[in-house]
Structures are given as C-alpha cells and as structure tokens.
Tab-separated table of C-alpha atoms and ligand atoms in Angstrom:
chain	number	residue	atom	x	y	z
P	225	UNK	CA	-5.538	3.069	-21.527
P	226	UNK	CA	-5.178	1.923	-24.925
P	227	UNK	CA	-7.648	-0.649	-26.480
P	228	UNK	CA	-4.894	-3.053	-27.566
P	229	UNK	CA	-3.606	-3.276	-24.168
P	230	UNK	CA	-3.739	-7.181	-22.794
P	231	UNK	CA	-6.369	-7.606	-20.229
P	232	UNK	CA	-5.481	-7.860	-16.577
P	233	UNK	CA	-8.615	-9.687	-15.724
P	234	UNK	CA	-10.827	-11.662	-18.080
P	235	UNK	CA	-13.537	-14.208	-18.107
P	236	UNK	CA	-14.639	-16.554	-20.990
P	237	UNK	CA	-17.668	-18.256	-21.764
P	238	UNK	CA	-19.123	-17.880	-18.162
P	239	UNK	CA	-22.504	-19.960	-17.807
P	240	UNK	CA	-24.410	-20.331	-14.529
P	241	UNK	CA	-27.677	-21.784	-13.582
P	242	UNK	CA	-29.650	-21.608	-10.388
P	243	UNK	CA	-32.027	-24.545	-10.234
P	244	UNK	CA	-33.551	-24.039	-13.570
P	245	UNK	CA	-32.933	-20.246	-13.945
P	246	UNK	CA	-30.003	-19.829	-16.526
P	247	UNK	CA	-28.607	-16.596	-15.135
P	248	UNK	CA	-25.471	-16.429	-17.438
P	249	UNK	CA	-25.214	-18.077	-20.828
P	250	UNK	CA	-21.807	-17.832	-22.235
P	251	UNK	CA	-20.315	-14.482	-21.175
P	252	UNK	CA	-17.035	-13.029	-22.183
P	253	UNK	CA	-15.963	-9.969	-20.391
P	254	UNK	CA	-12.520	-8.275	-19.646
P	255	UNK	CA	-11.033	-5.332	-17.984
P	256	UNK	CA	-7.531	-3.775	-18.521
P	257	UNK	CA	-5.377	-2.117	-16.072
P	258	UNK	CA	-6.302	1.557	-15.341
P	259	UNK	CA	-9.705	1.069	-16.923
P	260	UNK	CA	-13.147	1.621	-15.417
P	261	UNK	CA	-15.441	-0.832	-17.072
P	262	UNK	CA	-19.082	-0.279	-16.701
P	263	UNK	CA	-21.405	-3.386	-16.460
P	264	UNK	CA	-24.748	-2.523	-17.174
P	265	UNK	CA	-28.433	-4.216	-17.687
P	266	UNK	CA	-31.883	-4.485	-16.222
P	267	UNK	CA	-32.665	-5.989	-13.220
P	268	UNK	CA	-32.015	-9.751	-13.320
P	269	UNK	CA	-29.738	-9.309	-16.382
P	270	UNK	CA	-27.040	-11.254	-14.648
P	271	UNK	CA	-24.544	-8.438	-13.594
P	272	UNK	CA	-24.174	-9.368	-9.918
P	273	UNK	CA	-23.969	-13.079	-10.656
P	274	UNK	CA	-20.931	-12.347	-13.077
P	275	UNK	CA	-19.060	-10.392	-10.532
P	276	UNK	CA	-19.775	-12.750	-7.722
P	277	UNK	CA	-18.263	-15.456	-9.957
P	278	UNK	CA	-15.205	-13.326	-10.718
P	279	UNK	CA	-14.923	-12.896	-6.979
P	280	UNK	CA	-15.268	-16.411	-5.647
P	281	UNK	CA	-18.751	-15.775	-3.762
P	282	UNK	CA	-19.974	-18.521	-6.435
P	283	UNK	CA	-16.904	-20.674	-6.097
P	284	UNK	CA	-14.934	-22.563	-8.828
P	285	UNK	CA	-17.036	-25.515	-9.865
P	286	UNK	CA	-20.314	-23.940	-9.363
P	287	UNK	CA	-20.317	-22.410	-12.886
P	288	UNK	CA	-18.661	-23.186	-16.242
P	289	UNK	CA	-16.263	-21.176	-18.187
P	290	UNK	CA	-12.919	-19.725	-17.294
P	291	UNK	CA	-11.039	-16.834	-15.526
P	292	UNK	CA	-7.766	-15.420	-16.045
P	293	UNK	CA	-5.539	-13.051	-14.206
P	294	UNK	CA	-2.595	-11.521	-15.801
P	295	UNK	CA	-2.991	-14.177	-18.588
P	296	UNK	CA	-2.946	-17.015	-16.034
P	297	UNK	CA	-5.942	-19.226	-15.282
P	298	UNK	CA	-7.301	-18.751	-11.852
P	299	UNK	CA	-10.108	-20.354	-9.969
P	300	UNK	CA	-11.167	-18.993	-6.669
P	301	UNK	CA	-12.612	-21.037	-3.907
P	302	UNK	CA	-13.954	-17.972	-1.896
P	303	UNK	CA	-13.832	-14.200	-1.752
P	304	UNK	CA	-10.846	-14.538	0.694
P	305	UNK	CA	-9.115	-16.412	-2.121
P	306	UNK	CA	-9.815	-13.782	-4.549
P	307	UNK	CA	-8.784	-10.962	-2.220
P	308	UNK	CA	-5.433	-12.723	-1.493
P	309	UNK	CA	-5.007	-12.709	-5.518
P	310	UNK	CA	-5.477	-8.765	-5.311
P	311	UNK	CA	-9.342	-8.980	-6.485
P	312	UNK	CA	-11.452	-6.754	-4.364
P	313	UNK	CA	-15.317	-6.509	-4.373
P	314	UNK	CA	-17.943	-4.241	-2.969
P	315	UNK	CA	-21.179	-6.199	-2.929
P	316	UNK	CA	-24.583	-4.804	-3.959
P	317	UNK	CA	-26.203	-6.123	-0.698
P	318	UNK	CA	-24.860	-4.655	2.692
P	319	UNK	CA	-22.778	-7.256	4.441
P	320	UNK	CA	-21.154	-5.946	7.647
P	321	UNK	CA	-20.480	-7.200	11.117
P	322	UNK	CA	-23.073	-5.658	13.108
P	323	UNK	CA	-21.426	-6.240	16.407
P	324	UNK	CA	-18.095	-4.877	15.521
P	325	UNK	CA	-16.894	-1.306	15.297
P	326	UNK	CA	-16.431	0.732	11.781
P	327	UNK	CA	-12.638	0.409	12.094
P	328	UNK	CA	-12.941	-3.399	12.708
P	329	UNK	CA	-15.320	-3.704	9.897
P	330	UNK	CA	-13.051	-1.896	7.488
P	331	UNK	CA	-10.088	-4.211	8.419
P	332	UNK	CA	-12.112	-7.384	8.768
P	333	UNK	CA	-10.480	-10.530	7.635
P	334	UNK	CA	-7.008	-8.679	7.627
P	335	UNK	CA	-4.309	-8.763	10.167
P	336	UNK	CA	-1.857	-6.577	8.319
P	337	UNK	CA	-1.940	-3.905	10.930
P	338	UNK	CA	-1.512	-6.013	13.939
P	339	UNK	CA	1.661	-7.020	15.304
P	340	UNK	CA	1.254	-10.771	15.361
P	341	UNK	CA	-1.965	-11.839	16.409
P	342	UNK	CA	-2.557	-8.726	18.491
P	343	UNK	CA	-4.500	-6.197	16.385
P	344	UNK	CA	-3.760	-2.660	17.374
P	345	UNK	CA	-7.101	-1.100	17.974
P	346	UNK	CA	-5.701	2.624	17.897
P	347	UNK	CA	-3.802	2.005	14.396
P	348	UNK	CA	-6.906	0.593	12.873
P	349	UNK	CA	-8.935	3.384	14.063
P	350	UNK	CA	-6.333	5.813	12.688
P	351	UNK	CA	-5.968	4.187	9.203
P	352	UNK	CA	-9.871	3.895	8.880
P	353	UNK	CA	-10.041	7.651	9.879
P	354	UNK	CA	-7.537	8.420	7.066
P	355	UNK	CA	-9.619	6.591	4.498
P	356	UNK	CA	-12.731	8.200	5.538
P	357	UNK	CA	-11.083	11.473	5.398
P	358	UNK	CA	-9.977	10.487	1.785
P	359	UNK	CA	-13.453	9.570	0.891
P	360	UNK	CA	-14.684	12.855	2.272
P	361	UNK	CA	-17.047	11.257	4.715
P	362	UNK	CA	-17.650	11.833	8.320
P	363	UNK	CA	-17.972	8.363	10.210
P	364	UNK	CA	-16.632	7.892	13.450
P	365	UNK	CA	-14.277	4.737	13.275
P	366	UNK	CA	-15.120	3.817	16.823
P	367	UNK	CA	-19.028	3.749	16.127
P	368	UNK	CA	-20.751	0.348	16.065
P	369	UNK	CA	-21.859	-0.676	12.639
P	370	UNK	CA	-25.132	-1.470	14.203
P	371	UNK	CA	-25.851	2.092	14.606
P	372	UNK	CA	-25.280	3.270	11.062
P	373	UNK	CA	-27.803	3.944	8.340
P	374	UNK	CA	-27.643	2.056	5.085
P	375	UNK	CA	-25.638	4.684	3.230
P	376	UNK	CA	-22.796	4.715	5.733
P	377	UNK	CA	-22.891	0.868	5.873
P	378	UNK	CA	-22.248	1.114	2.248
P	379	UNK	CA	-19.317	3.543	2.614
P	380	UNK	CA	-17.873	1.186	5.148
P	381	UNK	CA	-17.890	-1.637	2.690
P	382	UNK	CA	-16.211	0.490	0.027
P	383	UNK	CA	-13.491	1.532	2.542
P	384	UNK	CA	-12.882	-2.235	3.148
P	385	UNK	CA	-12.404	-2.866	-0.431
P	386	UNK	CA	-9.983	0.073	-0.913
P	387	UNK	CA	-7.659	-0.494	1.924
P	388	UNK	CA	-6.651	-3.893	0.469
P	389	UNK	CA	-5.020	-2.273	-2.263
P	390	UNK	CA	-6.656	-4.232	-5.028
P	391	UNK	CA	-5.255	-4.641	-8.416
P	392	UNK	CA	-8.872	-5.284	-9.627
P	393	UNK	CA	-11.663	-3.783	-7.922
P	394	UNK	CA	-15.411	-4.708	-8.584
P	395	UNK	CA	-18.112	-2.335	-7.357
P	396	UNK	CA	-21.715	-3.497	-7.435
P	397	UNK	CA	-24.001	-0.518	-7.338
P	398	UNK	CA	-21.884	1.410	-4.914
P	399	UNK	CA	-23.862	4.533	-5.290
P	400	UNK	CA	-27.315	3.314	-4.958
P	401	UNK	CA	-27.851	4.853	-1.468
P	402	UNK	CA	-25.402	7.663	-1.851
P	403	UNK	CA	-26.182	11.386	-2.604
P	404	UNK	CA	-24.333	13.659	-4.884
P	405	UNK	CA	-21.515	14.859	-2.674
P	406	UNK	CA	-20.658	11.320	-1.609
P	407	UNK	CA	-20.696	10.247	-5.188
P	408	UNK	CA	-18.235	12.915	-6.116
P	409	UNK	CA	-15.977	11.945	-3.300
P	410	UNK	CA	-16.007	8.292	-4.375
P	411	UNK	CA	-15.305	9.155	-7.873
P	412	UNK	CA	-12.286	11.218	-6.973
P	413	UNK	CA	-11.144	8.047	-5.147
P	414	UNK	CA	-11.857	5.804	-8.289
P	415	UNK	CA	-10.017	8.399	-10.428
P	416	UNK	CA	-7.027	8.125	-8.329
P	417	UNK	CA	-6.978	4.269	-8.277
P	418	UNK	CA	-7.519	4.337	-12.224
P	419	UNK	CA	-4.177	6.396	-12.412
P	420	UNK	CA	-2.498	3.968	-10.199
P	421	UNK	CA	-3.465	1.177	-12.802
P	422	UNK	CA	-6.227	-0.519	-10.930
P	423	UNK	CA	-8.707	-2.314	-12.950
P	424	UNK	CA	-12.223	-1.483	-12.091
P	425	UNK	CA	-15.619	-3.134	-12.958
P	426	UNK	CA	-18.562	-0.738	-12.047
P	427	UNK	CA	-22.086	-1.785	-11.945
P	428	UNK	CA	-24.688	0.993	-12.017
P	429	UNK	CA	-28.121	1.754	-13.123
P	430	UNK	CA	-27.294	5.529	-13.378
P	431	UNK	CA	-26.215	6.405	-16.748
P	432	UNK	CA	-24.731	9.957	-15.844
P	433	UNK	CA	-22.298	7.864	-13.875
P	434	UNK	CA	-21.189	5.820	-16.612
P	435	UNK	CA	-20.667	9.011	-18.690
P	436	UNK	CA	-18.725	10.669	-15.909
P	437	UNK	CA	-16.188	7.876	-15.019
P	438	UNK	CA	-16.163	4.727	-17.406
P	439	UNK	CA	-13.972	4.181	-20.270
P	440	UNK	CA	-15.988	1.137	-21.659
P	441	UNK	CA	-19.146	-0.575	-21.137
P	442	UNK	CA	-20.647	-4.009	-21.495
P	443	UNK	CA	-24.314	-4.460	-21.388
P	444	UNK	CA	-25.950	-7.729	-20.347
P	445	UNK	CA	-29.320	-8.677	-21.352
P	446	UNK	CA	-30.936	-11.917	-20.166
P	447	UNK	CA	-27.562	-13.535	-19.261
P	448	UNK	CA	-25.839	-12.642	-22.392
P	449	UNK	CA	-23.578	-9.831	-23.671
P	450	UNK	CA	-25.963	-7.433	-25.764
P	451	UNK	CA	-23.308	-4.925	-26.789
P	452	UNK	CA	-19.824	-3.773	-25.844
P	453	UNK	CA	-19.485	0.188	-26.128
P	454	UNK	CA	-16.430	2.154	-26.324
P	455	UNK	CA	-16.234	5.595	-24.647
P	456	UNK	CA	-16.155	7.575	-27.970
P	457	UNK	CA	-19.678	5.737	-28.737
P	458	UNK	CA	-21.339	6.308	-25.274
P	459	UNK	CA	-24.784	7.508	-25.715
P	460	UNK	CA	-27.864	7.163	-23.297
P	461	UNK	CA	-30.258	6.146	-26.163
P	462	UNK	CA	-27.874	3.305	-27.042
P	463	UNK	CA	-27.464	2.202	-23.568
P	464	UNK	CA	-31.469	2.055	-22.931
P	465	UNK	CA	-32.135	0.349	-26.260
P	466	UNK	CA	-29.439	-2.295	-25.572
P	467	UNK	CA	-30.579	-2.897	-22.010
P	468	UNK	CA	-34.216	-3.049	-22.504
P	469	UNK	CA	-34.735	-3.597	-26.354
P	470	UNK	CA	-37.039	-0.413	-26.260
P	471	UNK	CA	-36.708	3.214	-27.277
P	472	UNK	CA	-36.415	5.986	-24.624
P	473	UNK	CA	-39.631	7.457	-25.207
P	474	UNK	CA	-41.569	4.149	-24.545
P	475	UNK	CA	-39.809	3.583	-21.111
P	476	UNK	CA	-40.245	7.162	-19.908
P	477	UNK	CA	-43.586	8.521	-21.111
P	478	UNK	CA	-43.967	11.996	-20.331
P	479	UNK	CA	-45.526	12.486	-16.975
P	480	UNK	CA	-47.303	15.887	-16.437
P	481	UNK	CA	-47.992	16.846	-12.807
P	482	UNK	CA	-51.575	16.262	-12.419
P	483	UNK	CA	-53.809	19.214	-12.312
P	484	UNK	CA	-57.030	19.485	-10.014
P	485	UNK	CA	-56.604	15.953	-8.657
P	486	UNK	CA	-57.462	15.519	-5.125
P	487	UNK	CA	-54.512	15.375	-2.361
P	488	UNK	CA	-53.770	11.728	-1.602
P	489	UNK	CA	-51.224	12.215	1.324
P	490	UNK	CA	-50.638	15.232	3.354
P	491	UNK	CA	-48.250	15.455	6.098
P	492	UNK	CA	-48.204	18.514	8.575
P	493	UNK	CA	-45.462	19.514	10.906
P	494	UNK	CA	-44.009	15.949	10.788
P	495	UNK	CA	-41.005	15.528	13.225
P	496	UNK	CA	-39.261	12.105	13.353
P	497	UNK	CA	-36.353	10.877	15.728
P	498	UNK	CA	-33.046	10.071	14.048
P	499	UNK	CA	-32.636	6.148	13.719
P	500	UNK	CA	-30.101	4.467	15.791
P	501	UNK	CA	-29.108	7.721	17.552
P	502	UNK	CA	-26.620	8.269	14.756
P	503	UNK	CA	-28.599	10.630	12.546
P	504	UNK	CA	-30.647	13.602	13.225
P	505	UNK	CA	-34.002	12.826	11.864
P	506	UNK	CA	-36.241	15.413	10.527
P	507	UNK	CA	-38.218	18.209	11.969
P	508	UNK	CA	-41.437	20.255	10.852
P	509	UNK	CA	-41.877	18.551	7.624
P	510	UNK	CA	-44.930	19.715	5.539
P	511	UNK	CA	-45.389	17.782	2.296
P	512	UNK	CA	-48.395	16.936	-0.042
P	513	UNK	CA	-48.876	14.451	-2.757
P	514	UNK	CA	-51.767	14.560	-5.226
P	515	UNK	CA	-53.361	11.477	-6.656
P	516	UNK	CA	-51.350	10.446	-9.644
P	517	UNK	CA	-48.260	12.585	-8.534
P	518	UNK	CA	-44.837	11.446	-8.132
P	519	UNK	CA	-42.870	13.615	-5.553
P	520	UNK	CA	-39.056	13.524	-5.388
P	521	UNK	CA	-37.503	13.698	-2.030
P	522	UNK	CA	-33.870	14.943	-2.247
P	523	UNK	CA	-31.101	15.744	0.148
P	524	UNK	CA	-27.628	14.953	1.337
P	525	UNK	CA	-26.677	11.788	3.375
P	526	UNK	CA	-28.132	12.087	6.731
P	527	UNK	CA	-30.567	14.796	5.769
P	528	UNK	CA	-33.565	12.732	6.947
P	529	UNK	CA	-34.920	11.502	3.691
P	530	UNK	CA	-35.376	7.962	4.905
P	531	UNK	CA	-36.485	9.116	8.042
P	532	UNK	CA	-39.341	10.946	6.821
P	533	UNK	CA	-40.665	7.962	5.087
P	534	UNK	CA	-40.115	5.852	7.939
P	535	UNK	CA	-42.032	8.232	9.958
P	536	UNK	CA	-45.021	8.151	7.558
P	537	UNK	CA	-44.925	4.482	7.557
P	538	UNK	CA	-44.790	3.849	11.357
P	539	UNK	CA	-41.631	2.405	11.376
P	540	UNK	CA	-40.349	5.083	13.743
P	541	UNK	CA	-42.115	7.423	16.059
P	542	UNK	CA	-43.296	10.565	14.727
P	543	UNK	CA	-45.047	13.691	15.746
P	544	UNK	CA	-47.278	15.857	13.632
P	545	UNK	CA	-50.216	15.132	11.329
P	546	UNK	CA	-50.642	12.656	8.427
P	547	UNK	CA	-53.749	12.944	6.439
P	548	UNK	CA	-54.830	10.344	3.936
P	549	UNK	CA	-57.564	11.090	1.305
P	550	UNK	CA	-58.438	14.238	3.215
P	551	UNK	CA	-58.649	12.264	6.659
P	552	UNK	CA	-56.303	12.460	9.524
P	553	UNK	CA	-54.921	8.992	10.312
P	554	UNK	CA	-52.988	7.886	13.500
P	555	UNK	CA	-49.658	5.866	12.301
P	556	UNK	CA	-48.179	3.977	15.054
P	557	UNK	CA	-47.000	0.948	13.258
P	558	UNK	CA	-46.429	-0.446	9.731
P	559	UNK	CA	-49.733	-2.094	10.124
P	560	UNK	CA	-51.337	0.965	10.750
P	561	UNK	CA	-49.842	2.486	7.633
P	562	UNK	CA	-50.883	-0.420	5.477
P	563	UNK	CA	-54.414	-0.220	6.682
P	564	UNK	CA	-54.182	3.271	5.574
P	565	UNK	CA	-53.271	2.200	2.116
P	566	UNK	CA	-49.646	3.245	2.436
P	567	UNK	CA	-46.790	1.029	1.148
P	568	UNK	CA	-43.180	1.257	1.650
P	569	UNK	CA	-40.371	-0.194	-0.554
P	570	UNK	CA	-37.442	-0.307	1.584
P	571	UNK	CA	-34.043	0.859	0.663
P	572	UNK	CA	-32.117	-2.201	1.873
P	573	UNK	CA	-33.785	-5.191	0.550
P	574	UNK	CA	-31.578	-7.714	2.299
P	575	UNK	CA	-32.071	-6.210	5.838
P	576	UNK	CA	-35.556	-4.889	5.496
P	577	UNK	CA	-37.181	-5.935	2.383
P	578	UNK	CA	-37.074	-9.601	2.003
P	579	UNK	CA	-38.042	-12.593	4.310
P	580	UNK	CA	-35.336	-15.206	3.229
P	581	UNK	CA	-37.072	-18.122	4.883
P	582	UNK	CA	-40.141	-17.683	2.580
P	583	UNK	CA	-40.539	-18.460	-1.054
P	584	UNK	CA	-40.877	-15.856	-3.903
P	585	UNK	CA	-44.756	-15.962	-3.851
P	586	UNK	CA	-45.260	-15.378	-0.041
P	587	UNK	CA	-42.650	-12.599	-0.167
P	588	UNK	CA	-45.209	-10.829	-2.695
P	589	UNK	CA	-48.290	-11.332	-0.672
P	590	UNK	CA	-47.312	-11.503	2.817
P	591	UNK	CA	-47.413	-7.524	3.268
P	592	UNK	CA	-51.241	-7.442	2.108
P	593	UNK	CA	-53.156	-10.594	2.770
P	594	UNK	CA	-56.544	-9.159	3.493
P	595	UNK	CA	-57.871	-8.710	0.150
P	596	UNK	CA	-56.796	-12.382	-0.812
P	597	UNK	CA	-58.667	-13.693	2.400
P	598	UNK	CA	-62.255	-14.685	3.180
P	599	UNK	CA	-63.514	-14.591	6.749
P	600	UNK	CA	-59.758	-14.590	7.911
P	601	UNK	CA	-58.431	-17.419	5.800
P	602	UNK	CA	-56.058	-16.902	2.908
P	603	UNK	CA	-57.650	-18.385	-0.336
P	604	UNK	CA	-55.130	-20.208	-2.352
P	605	UNK	CA	-56.598	-19.529	-5.650
P	606	UNK	CA	-56.806	-15.821	-5.055
P	607	UNK	CA	-53.225	-15.688	-3.720
P	608	UNK	CA	-51.860	-17.694	-6.652
P	609	UNK	CA	-53.528	-15.297	-9.035
P	610	UNK	CA	-52.085	-12.182	-7.409
P	611	UNK	CA	-48.570	-13.766	-7.147
P	612	UNK	CA	-48.510	-14.821	-11.063
P	613	UNK	CA	-50.022	-11.299	-12.014
P	614	UNK	CA	-47.306	-9.432	-9.979
P	615	UNK	CA	-44.288	-11.627	-11.189
P	616	UNK	CA	-45.632	-11.097	-14.766
P	617	UNK	CA	-46.062	-7.353	-14.388
P	618	UNK	CA	-42.698	-6.991	-12.858
P	619	UNK	CA	-40.876	-9.594	-14.906
P	620	UNK	CA	-39.662	-11.445	-11.815
P	621	UNK	CA	-37.451	-14.289	-12.977
P	622	UNK	CA	-37.760	-17.323	-10.737
P	623	UNK	CA	-38.252	-20.989	-11.554
P	624	UNK	CA	-41.679	-20.829	-9.765
P	625	UNK	CA	-43.445	-18.938	-7.012
P	626	UNK	CA	-42.310	-21.533	-4.650
P	627	UNK	CA	-38.575	-20.878	-5.331
P	628	UNK	CA	-36.564	-19.741	-2.416
P	629	UNK	CA	-36.379	-15.910	-2.547
V	894	LIG	N1	-28.665	-17.235	-5.370
V	894	LIG	C1	-29.557	-17.241	-6.345
V	894	LIG	N2	-30.403	-18.166	-6.504
V	894	LIG	C2	-31.382	-18.298	-7.397
V	894	LIG	N3	-31.342	-17.382	-8.439
V	894	LIG	C3	-30.533	-16.431	-8.414
V	894	LIG	C4	-29.550	-16.304	-7.462
V	894	LIG	N4	-28.842	-15.215	-7.672
V	894	LIG	C5	-29.253	-14.682	-8.865
V	894	LIG	N5	-30.296	-15.339	-9.266
V	894	LIG	C6	-31.120	-15.130	-10.521
V	894	LIG	O1	-30.258	-15.043	-11.705
V	894	LIG	C7	-30.665	-14.004	-12.514
V	894	LIG	C8	-29.593	-12.724	-12.551
V	894	LIG	O2	-29.534	-12.194	-11.196
V	894	LIG	P1	-28.544	-11.005	-10.848
V	894	LIG	O3	-28.762	-10.890	-9.399
V	894	LIG	O4	-27.051	-11.504	-11.382
V	894	LIG	O5	-28.915	-9.750	-11.678
V	894	LIG	P2	-28.711	-8.397	-11.636
V	894	LIG	O6	-28.287	-8.007	-12.958
V	894	LIG	O7	-27.532	-8.123	-10.732
V	894	LIG	O8	-29.849	-7.433	-11.211
V	894	LIG	P3	-30.076	-6.214	-10.324
V	894	LIG	O9	-30.101	-5.120	-11.257
V	894	LIG	O10	-31.500	-6.267	-9.767
V	894	LIG	O11	-29.111	-6.358	-9.332
V	894	LIG	C9	-32.019	-13.670	-11.928
V	894	LIG	O12	-32.940	-14.163	-12.665
V	894	LIG	C10	-31.828	-13.892	-10.576
V	894	LIG	O13	-33.202	-14.213	-10.086
V	895	LIG	MG1	-27.212	-7.150	-8.970
C-alpha cells in the first residue's frame, strides 16, 4: 500500500441526523485497495452509522454527503445494492435467519451456486464447509442457526460477507465475541484478502488488534474525525487520548485486588447444561468474587464462559451451590437472581439486551422497578430521576428518555 494511491472507496462530508441526535457531522473517510483501515471511537461516536451509510443500510437520501467507488459517485439504496457493487459488510449486531441452516445463511441472498432457481443444497454445504475450514472453525454447515451461540452466529455472518468476494469489506466489531484462536484465524483470512487487494474498514474497541493488522486509523469523536493516524505513528496513548480527550491514567486507574474484603459471590461445584444443545456447558465450577473485586473469566469459544454466567443468573438450569453475601440462595430464574442482587449484562444486546418496543428510559429501569415503587406502584418522579442519573453517568446519547431505543 502506498499512501498516494487513489482511494478505492471514499466518503465526503457525510452528515446524518436521527430525530434530533446528530450522529455524524461532516465526515471524510477513504480506503485504498489492499489497506485495512481502522475506524475507532468511543461508544456512540458514529462508527456504525458511517459504515451503515457506506453500505446502504441507511439508504441514499437519508444522509447528506457523497460516496465514490473507483472515482465514480455511487448511491446505494440497500445493502443488496452495495453488495452487487462489491461492497461487503459484517454488521455489529447479529443478523441471521434463525430458521435456516448455517450453509443457507452463508449464501443468503445469493443464487450463484444454484443451477437456475434450484439451489444445490450439497454444493452450498460443501462451499460453506470449505470457508469454515479456512476460518479455522468447526461449525456444521447443516446445523440450524437457531441452535448456535452468539460467537458462532458472528462467524456465520463473517463467512457470509467473505463468500461474495468483495472489493471493499467493512467489519463492525467482528471480534467482540471471539476468543484469541478465532481472532487469529480471522486475521489470517483478512491478511490474505489484503494481499488480494481488498480494501477493508475495520471497527474495533481492541487496540492490540489495530496494532496487529491495520495500516491506518481514523478516530471519530462525537460524529467528527478527531484524528487520522498512519501506521508509523500508531500508539495506544494517542488512540485513547483522541477517542476520549483523556489521558490513559485517568481512564484506567490502578485497581488493586481488595484485601480482607468479604466474599460477595461464591459458586461451588456449579454445573450448567450447554445451551441450544450445541455446546457442552460447564461442569464443577468453583469461583469466588470478593466485594470490590473484578474477576476475569477467560476461555476458548464454546468453553462455557457464557454458560457459567447464565447459570448463575438463572437463565439456564444449574446444579451446585450459589452463595451471595455468605448465604446460600436458590436461583431458578433471572427474577431470583435479581432478588439476590445479581445483574447480568448480556453478550448480544439486540437479541437479549434491549426491548425494542420500549423507549430508552424504560429499558434502563425495567429490570429493577422495586426500588422505584411504593406499595407496588412505580413512582414517576423516582423513575425519571433514576433514568436521568443513569443516562448522565453512562453518557447515553438520545434526544430524550422517551426516544425509541
Ligand atoms: N437508528 C438510530 N436511531 C436513533 N439514533 C441512532 C440510531 N443509530 C445510531 N443512533 C445514534 O447515533 C449516534 C452514533 O451511534 P453509532 O451506533 O454510530 O455509534 P458507534 O460509534 O457505532 O458506537 P458503539 O461503539 O457503541 O457501537 C449515537 O448517539 C446513537 O444513539
Ligand atoms: Mg457501533
């Protein structure tokens, strides 16, 4: 890649407003052939909005600014339109067709392997198996996607974008639910695409990934380009300062493991069934967490990390003991877990985390209305205060708590 190469794909003066929230305010961005261009920024900076515009999810007419492919102006009416122009996209949120097989999902929207309208099931399965072997992953192409956990659904989406042989590939946090081995396999594939001249836009919150595979980085802050950085100048401190406007030390204050504090949560010989029948679950887990302590739970894809949390939270049946604050509790449902003072932030916010028919405010309070109620009735004033405080603390950007989530 040379920096004076003409961009393959570029965006100029892109602005986008969502009912009062200005998500993008005049962004210029481009990517050249054979380049992996990192798109960075804090939550809500506008990264996903930009790639959705570049991919037709937000169609021409819903934003201002221009897009060029190979020096020619283009305007995409839909993701299918972008795809037929060689622009591929792996969305941040999982979008799969639950009722179809893995192979059918990988080739969804394409008839290239069928003879006429007849799709050759076996051919699809063979091709999908080859792609998964390439990605170094073990997924049965005949399995139904409904039975797969989040990480594997994500891999199916990645495979779907790669089989179309895109000239431009946009990946929106593709590794968020993957572990080291899958990330390595994905990177090997991206490096090969790079050698073939594919232009890639890579969104991530993981700076080591940027250092590992990206050639250039653009940092968005509050809907604008904060800085563009060439690979020679990559540096974690610079990234973090341009994303947040704060120095590293202030963002990650030293956190010493607490000494002598009481055990808040203790799990003894916990066993959890695999979810969807596709994974093995977890067996005989012993774990304790002191008050004020943060415990990391690491492991390969399918090793049972999520299942352990789901077991503790009562989302799946578990055996063994759970002690909270020194007392054994019986947790058979998420309601039991909440009553014991346990909260779970889910892996897949679209499927498990948010209620899309409720506004922002109700999504914040719905899991825990008791402290906001008197004699079983939610008090509007208390609820409003809690919502405003939470939105402020977490810097939630919305035109109002009543905005659609
Ligand atoms: N469909 C939508 N309707 C209303 N507001 C939206 C919509 N999509 C995004 N926004 C808002 O636009 C802003 C930018 O959001 P965007 O999803 O692009 O951020 P992001 O950089 O991808 O963040 P994250 O790291 O959390 O994925 C945010 O304020 C968000 O609330
Ligand atoms: Mg995003």
